[in-house]
Short mmCIF file of N, CA and C in Angstrom, two decimals:
data_model
loop_
_atom_site.label_atom_id
_atom_site.label_comp_id
_atom_site.label_asym_id
_atom_site.label_seq_id
_atom_site.Cartn_x
_atom_site.Cartn_y
_atom_site.Cartn_z
N UNK A 13 -8.26 17.43 14.60
CA UNK A 13 -6.88 16.98 14.69
C UNK A 13 -6.80 15.57 15.29
N UNK A 14 -7.60 15.33 16.35
CA UNK A 14 -7.61 14.02 16.98
C UNK A 14 -8.07 12.94 16.00
N UNK A 15 -9.02 13.29 15.14
CA UNK A 15 -9.52 12.37 14.13
C UNK A 15 -8.42 12.02 13.13
N UNK A 16 -7.58 12.99 12.76
CA UNK A 16 -6.47 12.74 11.83
C UNK A 16 -5.43 11.82 12.43
N UNK A 17 -5.16 11.97 13.72
CA UNK A 17 -4.19 11.09 14.38
C UNK A 17 -4.71 9.66 14.41
N UNK A 18 -5.97 9.47 14.72
CA UNK A 18 -6.58 8.14 14.70
C UNK A 18 -6.53 7.55 13.30
N UNK A 19 -6.78 8.39 12.33
CA UNK A 19 -6.77 8.00 10.92
C UNK A 19 -5.39 7.45 10.52
N UNK A 20 -4.32 8.15 10.89
CA UNK A 20 -2.98 7.70 10.53
C UNK A 20 -2.50 6.54 11.39
N UNK A 21 -3.01 6.45 12.61
CA UNK A 21 -2.66 5.30 13.46
C UNK A 21 -3.17 4.00 12.84
N UNK A 22 -4.38 4.05 12.29
CA UNK A 22 -4.94 2.85 11.66
C UNK A 22 -4.08 2.38 10.50
N UNK A 23 -3.64 3.30 9.69
CA UNK A 23 -2.80 2.95 8.54
C UNK A 23 -1.46 2.40 9.03
N UNK A 24 -0.89 3.05 10.03
CA UNK A 24 0.41 2.62 10.55
C UNK A 24 0.34 1.22 11.15
N UNK A 25 -0.67 0.95 11.97
CA UNK A 25 -0.79 -0.36 12.59
C UNK A 25 -1.13 -1.45 11.58
N UNK A 26 -1.91 -1.11 10.57
CA UNK A 26 -2.17 -2.06 9.50
C UNK A 26 -0.86 -2.41 8.79
N UNK A 27 -0.08 -1.39 8.47
CA UNK A 27 1.19 -1.61 7.78
C UNK A 27 2.14 -2.43 8.63
N UNK A 28 2.24 -2.09 9.90
CA UNK A 28 3.13 -2.82 10.80
C UNK A 28 2.71 -4.28 10.94
N UNK A 29 1.41 -4.52 11.06
CA UNK A 29 0.91 -5.90 11.19
C UNK A 29 1.17 -6.70 9.92
N UNK A 30 0.87 -6.10 8.79
CA UNK A 30 1.09 -6.79 7.53
C UNK A 30 2.57 -7.04 7.27
N UNK A 31 3.41 -6.09 7.65
CA UNK A 31 4.86 -6.25 7.49
C UNK A 31 5.36 -7.41 8.36
N UNK A 32 4.91 -7.47 9.60
CA UNK A 32 5.33 -8.55 10.49
C UNK A 32 4.88 -9.91 9.95
N UNK A 33 3.67 -9.97 9.44
CA UNK A 33 3.16 -11.21 8.86
C UNK A 33 3.98 -11.61 7.63
N UNK A 34 4.29 -10.65 6.79
CA UNK A 34 5.08 -10.92 5.60
C UNK A 34 6.49 -11.40 5.98
N UNK A 35 7.09 -10.79 6.98
CA UNK A 35 8.43 -11.21 7.42
C UNK A 35 8.37 -12.64 7.98
N UNK A 36 7.30 -12.96 8.69
CA UNK A 36 7.16 -14.32 9.24
C UNK A 36 7.06 -15.35 8.13
N UNK A 37 6.34 -15.03 7.08
CA UNK A 37 6.20 -15.96 5.96
C UNK A 37 7.56 -16.23 5.33
N UNK A 38 8.39 -15.21 5.25
CA UNK A 38 9.69 -15.37 4.61
C UNK A 38 10.75 -15.92 5.54
N UNK A 39 10.35 -16.44 6.69
CA UNK A 39 11.29 -17.16 7.55
C UNK A 39 11.42 -18.63 7.13
N UNK A 40 10.48 -19.12 6.32
CA UNK A 40 10.60 -20.48 5.80
C UNK A 40 11.85 -20.57 4.94
N UNK A 41 12.60 -21.68 5.06
CA UNK A 41 13.89 -21.77 4.36
C UNK A 41 13.83 -21.56 2.85
N UNK A 42 12.85 -22.14 2.18
CA UNK A 42 12.80 -21.98 0.72
C UNK A 42 12.47 -20.54 0.33
N UNK A 43 11.59 -19.91 1.09
CA UNK A 43 11.26 -18.52 0.79
C UNK A 43 12.39 -17.58 1.19
N UNK A 44 13.14 -17.95 2.23
CA UNK A 44 14.28 -17.13 2.67
C UNK A 44 15.33 -17.07 1.57
N UNK A 45 15.56 -18.21 0.91
CA UNK A 45 16.52 -18.24 -0.20
C UNK A 45 16.03 -17.39 -1.37
N UNK A 46 14.76 -17.44 -1.64
CA UNK A 46 14.20 -16.63 -2.73
C UNK A 46 14.26 -15.15 -2.39
N UNK A 47 14.05 -14.81 -1.11
CA UNK A 47 14.07 -13.41 -0.70
C UNK A 47 15.45 -12.79 -0.90
N UNK A 48 16.48 -13.57 -0.73
CA UNK A 48 17.84 -13.07 -0.90
C UNK A 48 18.12 -12.61 -2.34
N UNK A 49 17.34 -13.11 -3.28
CA UNK A 49 17.51 -12.75 -4.68
C UNK A 49 16.58 -11.62 -5.12
N UNK A 50 15.77 -11.10 -4.20
CA UNK A 50 14.80 -10.06 -4.55
C UNK A 50 15.49 -8.81 -5.07
N UNK A 51 14.89 -8.20 -6.05
CA UNK A 51 15.36 -6.93 -6.59
C UNK A 51 15.13 -5.80 -5.58
N UNK A 52 13.95 -5.78 -4.97
CA UNK A 52 13.59 -4.80 -3.95
C UNK A 52 13.32 -5.54 -2.65
N UNK A 53 13.79 -4.99 -1.55
CA UNK A 53 13.56 -5.64 -0.26
C UNK A 53 12.09 -5.49 0.14
N UNK A 54 11.66 -6.34 1.04
CA UNK A 54 10.30 -6.27 1.55
C UNK A 54 10.08 -4.95 2.28
N UNK A 55 11.08 -4.51 3.00
CA UNK A 55 10.99 -3.24 3.71
C UNK A 55 10.76 -2.09 2.74
N UNK A 56 11.49 -2.09 1.63
CA UNK A 56 11.32 -1.04 0.62
C UNK A 56 9.89 -1.05 0.07
N UNK A 57 9.38 -2.23 -0.25
CA UNK A 57 8.01 -2.32 -0.77
C UNK A 57 6.99 -1.75 0.21
N UNK A 58 7.14 -2.12 1.47
CA UNK A 58 6.18 -1.62 2.47
C UNK A 58 6.30 -0.12 2.65
N UNK A 59 7.51 0.40 2.67
CA UNK A 59 7.68 1.85 2.78
C UNK A 59 7.09 2.57 1.58
N UNK A 60 7.32 2.02 0.40
CA UNK A 60 6.77 2.61 -0.82
C UNK A 60 5.25 2.67 -0.77
N UNK A 61 4.62 1.55 -0.47
CA UNK A 61 3.16 1.51 -0.44
C UNK A 61 2.60 2.29 0.74
N UNK A 62 3.31 2.33 1.86
CA UNK A 62 2.87 3.11 3.01
C UNK A 62 2.84 4.60 2.67
N UNK A 63 3.90 5.07 2.03
CA UNK A 63 3.96 6.49 1.66
C UNK A 63 2.85 6.83 0.67
N UNK A 64 2.66 5.98 -0.34
CA UNK A 64 1.59 6.22 -1.30
C UNK A 64 0.22 6.21 -0.63
N UNK A 65 0.01 5.29 0.29
CA UNK A 65 -1.29 5.21 0.99
C UNK A 65 -1.54 6.45 1.84
N UNK A 66 -0.51 6.88 2.54
CA UNK A 66 -0.65 8.10 3.36
C UNK A 66 -1.01 9.28 2.46
N UNK A 67 -0.31 9.42 1.33
CA UNK A 67 -0.59 10.53 0.42
C UNK A 67 -2.01 10.47 -0.13
N UNK A 68 -2.40 9.30 -0.58
CA UNK A 68 -3.75 9.15 -1.16
C UNK A 68 -4.81 9.45 -0.11
N UNK A 69 -4.68 8.88 1.06
CA UNK A 69 -5.70 9.06 2.08
C UNK A 69 -5.72 10.48 2.63
N UNK A 70 -4.55 11.12 2.69
CA UNK A 70 -4.51 12.51 3.11
C UNK A 70 -5.24 13.39 2.09
N UNK A 71 -4.99 13.15 0.81
CA UNK A 71 -5.67 13.92 -0.24
C UNK A 71 -7.17 13.67 -0.20
N UNK A 72 -7.56 12.42 -0.07
CA UNK A 72 -8.99 12.08 -0.01
C UNK A 72 -9.64 12.75 1.20
N UNK A 73 -8.98 12.73 2.33
CA UNK A 73 -9.54 13.34 3.54
C UNK A 73 -9.71 14.85 3.35
N UNK A 74 -8.72 15.51 2.78
CA UNK A 74 -8.82 16.96 2.55
C UNK A 74 -9.91 17.29 1.55
N UNK A 75 -10.02 16.51 0.49
CA UNK A 75 -11.06 16.75 -0.51
C UNK A 75 -12.43 16.53 0.10
N UNK A 76 -12.57 15.52 0.94
CA UNK A 76 -13.88 15.25 1.56
C UNK A 76 -14.31 16.40 2.47
N UNK A 77 -13.34 17.09 3.08
CA UNK A 77 -13.66 18.23 3.93
C UNK A 77 -14.07 19.46 3.12
N UNK A 78 -13.48 19.61 1.95
CA UNK A 78 -13.73 20.81 1.14
C UNK A 78 -14.85 20.61 0.11
N UNK A 79 -14.82 19.48 -0.57
CA UNK A 79 -15.81 19.22 -1.61
C UNK A 79 -16.18 17.73 -1.57
N UNK A 80 -17.10 17.39 -0.72
CA UNK A 80 -17.43 15.98 -0.46
C UNK A 80 -17.87 15.25 -1.73
N UNK A 81 -18.53 15.92 -2.65
CA UNK A 81 -19.04 15.27 -3.86
C UNK A 81 -17.93 14.71 -4.75
N UNK A 82 -16.72 15.24 -4.62
CA UNK A 82 -15.62 14.80 -5.47
C UNK A 82 -14.73 13.76 -4.81
N UNK A 83 -15.06 13.32 -3.63
CA UNK A 83 -14.19 12.43 -2.86
C UNK A 83 -13.93 11.10 -3.58
N UNK A 84 -14.97 10.46 -4.06
CA UNK A 84 -14.80 9.18 -4.75
C UNK A 84 -13.98 9.30 -6.01
N UNK A 85 -14.22 10.34 -6.78
CA UNK A 85 -13.46 10.54 -8.02
C UNK A 85 -11.99 10.82 -7.72
N UNK A 86 -11.72 11.60 -6.69
CA UNK A 86 -10.32 11.88 -6.32
C UNK A 86 -9.63 10.60 -5.87
N UNK A 87 -10.34 9.76 -5.12
CA UNK A 87 -9.76 8.48 -4.70
C UNK A 87 -9.42 7.62 -5.91
N UNK A 88 -10.33 7.53 -6.86
CA UNK A 88 -10.06 6.71 -8.05
C UNK A 88 -8.89 7.27 -8.86
N UNK A 89 -8.83 8.58 -9.02
CA UNK A 89 -7.73 9.19 -9.78
C UNK A 89 -6.40 9.00 -9.05
N UNK A 90 -6.39 9.19 -7.74
CA UNK A 90 -5.15 9.02 -6.98
C UNK A 90 -4.68 7.57 -7.03
N UNK A 91 -5.60 6.65 -6.97
CA UNK A 91 -5.25 5.23 -7.06
C UNK A 91 -4.71 4.90 -8.45
N UNK A 92 -5.30 5.48 -9.47
CA UNK A 92 -4.83 5.28 -10.84
C UNK A 92 -3.40 5.80 -11.00
N UNK A 93 -3.14 6.98 -10.48
CA UNK A 93 -1.79 7.56 -10.55
C UNK A 93 -0.81 6.71 -9.76
N UNK A 94 -1.21 6.26 -8.58
CA UNK A 94 -0.35 5.41 -7.77
C UNK A 94 0.00 4.12 -8.51
N UNK A 95 -0.99 3.52 -9.14
CA UNK A 95 -0.76 2.28 -9.89
C UNK A 95 0.26 2.50 -11.00
N UNK A 96 0.13 3.59 -11.71
CA UNK A 96 1.08 3.90 -12.78
C UNK A 96 2.48 4.12 -12.25
N UNK A 97 2.61 4.88 -11.16
CA UNK A 97 3.92 5.15 -10.59
C UNK A 97 4.56 3.87 -10.05
N UNK A 98 3.77 3.06 -9.38
CA UNK A 98 4.29 1.80 -8.85
C UNK A 98 4.73 0.88 -9.99
N UNK A 99 3.98 0.87 -11.08
CA UNK A 99 4.36 0.04 -12.22
C UNK A 99 5.75 0.41 -12.72
N UNK A 100 6.01 1.70 -12.86
CA UNK A 100 7.32 2.11 -13.36
C UNK A 100 8.43 1.88 -12.35
N UNK A 101 8.11 1.91 -11.07
CA UNK A 101 9.11 1.63 -10.04
C UNK A 101 9.46 0.15 -10.00
N UNK A 102 8.45 -0.71 -10.09
CA UNK A 102 8.70 -2.15 -9.97
C UNK A 102 8.83 -2.85 -11.32
N UNK A 103 8.93 -2.10 -12.38
CA UNK A 103 9.06 -2.71 -13.71
C UNK A 103 10.23 -3.69 -13.81
N UNK A 104 11.39 -3.43 -13.16
CA UNK A 104 12.47 -4.43 -13.22
C UNK A 104 12.07 -5.80 -12.69
N UNK A 105 11.16 -5.84 -11.71
CA UNK A 105 10.70 -7.12 -11.17
C UNK A 105 9.92 -7.90 -12.23
N UNK A 106 9.15 -7.20 -13.01
CA UNK A 106 8.29 -7.85 -13.99
C UNK A 106 9.06 -8.44 -15.16
N UNK A 107 10.22 -7.89 -15.44
CA UNK A 107 11.00 -8.34 -16.60
C UNK A 107 11.99 -9.45 -16.30
N UNK A 108 12.27 -9.71 -15.03
CA UNK A 108 13.23 -10.74 -14.68
C UNK A 108 12.60 -12.13 -14.78
N UNK A 109 13.32 -13.09 -15.34
CA UNK A 109 12.80 -14.47 -15.37
C UNK A 109 12.98 -15.14 -14.01
N UNK A 110 12.16 -16.11 -13.73
CA UNK A 110 12.27 -16.93 -12.52
C UNK A 110 12.19 -16.14 -11.22
N UNK A 111 11.31 -15.18 -11.15
CA UNK A 111 11.13 -14.46 -9.89
C UNK A 111 9.65 -14.38 -9.53
N UNK A 112 8.97 -15.47 -9.68
CA UNK A 112 7.53 -15.54 -9.42
C UNK A 112 7.19 -15.19 -7.97
N UNK A 113 8.05 -15.57 -7.05
CA UNK A 113 7.78 -15.31 -5.63
C UNK A 113 7.81 -13.81 -5.37
N UNK A 114 8.77 -13.10 -5.93
CA UNK A 114 8.85 -11.66 -5.72
C UNK A 114 7.66 -10.94 -6.36
N UNK A 115 7.29 -11.37 -7.56
CA UNK A 115 6.12 -10.76 -8.22
C UNK A 115 4.85 -10.99 -7.42
N UNK A 116 4.68 -12.20 -6.94
CA UNK A 116 3.50 -12.54 -6.15
C UNK A 116 3.48 -11.74 -4.85
N UNK A 117 4.61 -11.64 -4.18
CA UNK A 117 4.69 -10.87 -2.94
C UNK A 117 4.35 -9.41 -3.19
N UNK A 118 4.89 -8.85 -4.26
CA UNK A 118 4.62 -7.45 -4.59
C UNK A 118 3.13 -7.25 -4.88
N UNK A 119 2.52 -8.16 -5.60
CA UNK A 119 1.10 -8.06 -5.91
C UNK A 119 0.24 -8.15 -4.66
N UNK A 120 0.59 -9.06 -3.76
CA UNK A 120 -0.17 -9.22 -2.52
C UNK A 120 -0.06 -7.96 -1.66
N UNK A 121 1.14 -7.39 -1.58
CA UNK A 121 1.32 -6.16 -0.80
C UNK A 121 0.52 -5.03 -1.43
N UNK A 122 0.57 -4.92 -2.75
CA UNK A 122 -0.18 -3.88 -3.46
C UNK A 122 -1.68 -4.02 -3.20
N UNK A 123 -2.20 -5.23 -3.33
CA UNK A 123 -3.63 -5.46 -3.13
C UNK A 123 -4.04 -5.22 -1.67
N UNK A 124 -3.18 -5.57 -0.73
CA UNK A 124 -3.49 -5.35 0.68
C UNK A 124 -3.62 -3.86 0.99
N UNK A 125 -2.70 -3.07 0.46
CA UNK A 125 -2.79 -1.63 0.68
C UNK A 125 -3.98 -1.04 -0.04
N UNK A 126 -4.28 -1.55 -1.21
CA UNK A 126 -5.45 -1.07 -1.94
C UNK A 126 -6.73 -1.36 -1.16
N UNK A 127 -6.80 -2.52 -0.55
CA UNK A 127 -7.98 -2.89 0.25
C UNK A 127 -8.13 -1.95 1.44
N UNK A 128 -7.04 -1.69 2.17
CA UNK A 128 -7.16 -0.83 3.34
C UNK A 128 -7.47 0.61 2.93
N UNK A 129 -6.90 1.08 1.82
CA UNK A 129 -7.24 2.43 1.33
C UNK A 129 -8.72 2.51 0.99
N UNK A 130 -9.23 1.48 0.35
CA UNK A 130 -10.64 1.45 -0.03
C UNK A 130 -11.54 1.43 1.20
N UNK A 131 -11.19 0.62 2.19
CA UNK A 131 -11.99 0.53 3.40
C UNK A 131 -12.02 1.88 4.14
N UNK A 132 -10.87 2.52 4.23
CA UNK A 132 -10.82 3.82 4.92
C UNK A 132 -11.58 4.87 4.13
N UNK A 133 -11.47 4.84 2.81
CA UNK A 133 -12.22 5.79 1.98
C UNK A 133 -13.72 5.56 2.11
N UNK A 134 -14.14 4.32 2.17
CA UNK A 134 -15.57 4.01 2.38
C UNK A 134 -16.02 4.58 3.72
N UNK A 135 -15.17 4.46 4.73
CA UNK A 135 -15.50 5.04 6.03
C UNK A 135 -15.65 6.55 5.97
N UNK A 136 -14.78 7.19 5.20
CA UNK A 136 -14.88 8.65 5.02
C UNK A 136 -16.17 9.01 4.31
N UNK A 137 -16.51 8.25 3.28
CA UNK A 137 -17.74 8.53 2.53
C UNK A 137 -19.00 8.26 3.36
N UNK A 138 -18.98 7.26 4.22
CA UNK A 138 -20.16 6.93 5.01
C UNK A 138 -20.38 7.90 6.17
N UNK A 139 -19.34 8.58 6.63
CA UNK A 139 -19.49 9.51 7.74
C UNK A 139 -20.32 10.72 7.37
N UNK A 140 -20.36 11.07 6.10
CA UNK A 140 -21.07 12.27 5.68
C UNK A 140 -22.57 12.01 5.43
N UNK A 141 -22.98 10.77 5.45
CA UNK A 141 -24.39 10.46 5.16
C UNK A 141 -25.28 10.73 6.34
#
């Protein structure tokens, strides 16, 4: 149980740190004006990716406890499903003209969460060796 709390604390603090950094970047006047036109708020994006990351990592952790050999495949499948779901959620962003800043921000947030999910999954896989 203590290990699970540490596990979720890492994700939470990563999310909080990245959110604060992202908010600081959008304090610049030109980016602040662009943010006002965003289809989805930065907070919504972070909550969306945070929830998906928690779900993926929770599933990966449970699978690693029950069937360690399938951990990597479950991670890849969960990430694939997440990518598809996120695509359909943020599809309005992709179709709007002149919103390069929002698309770029969404991509950076997506890649950041993917990196932390991958790092944590690697840690789970290395603990069993």
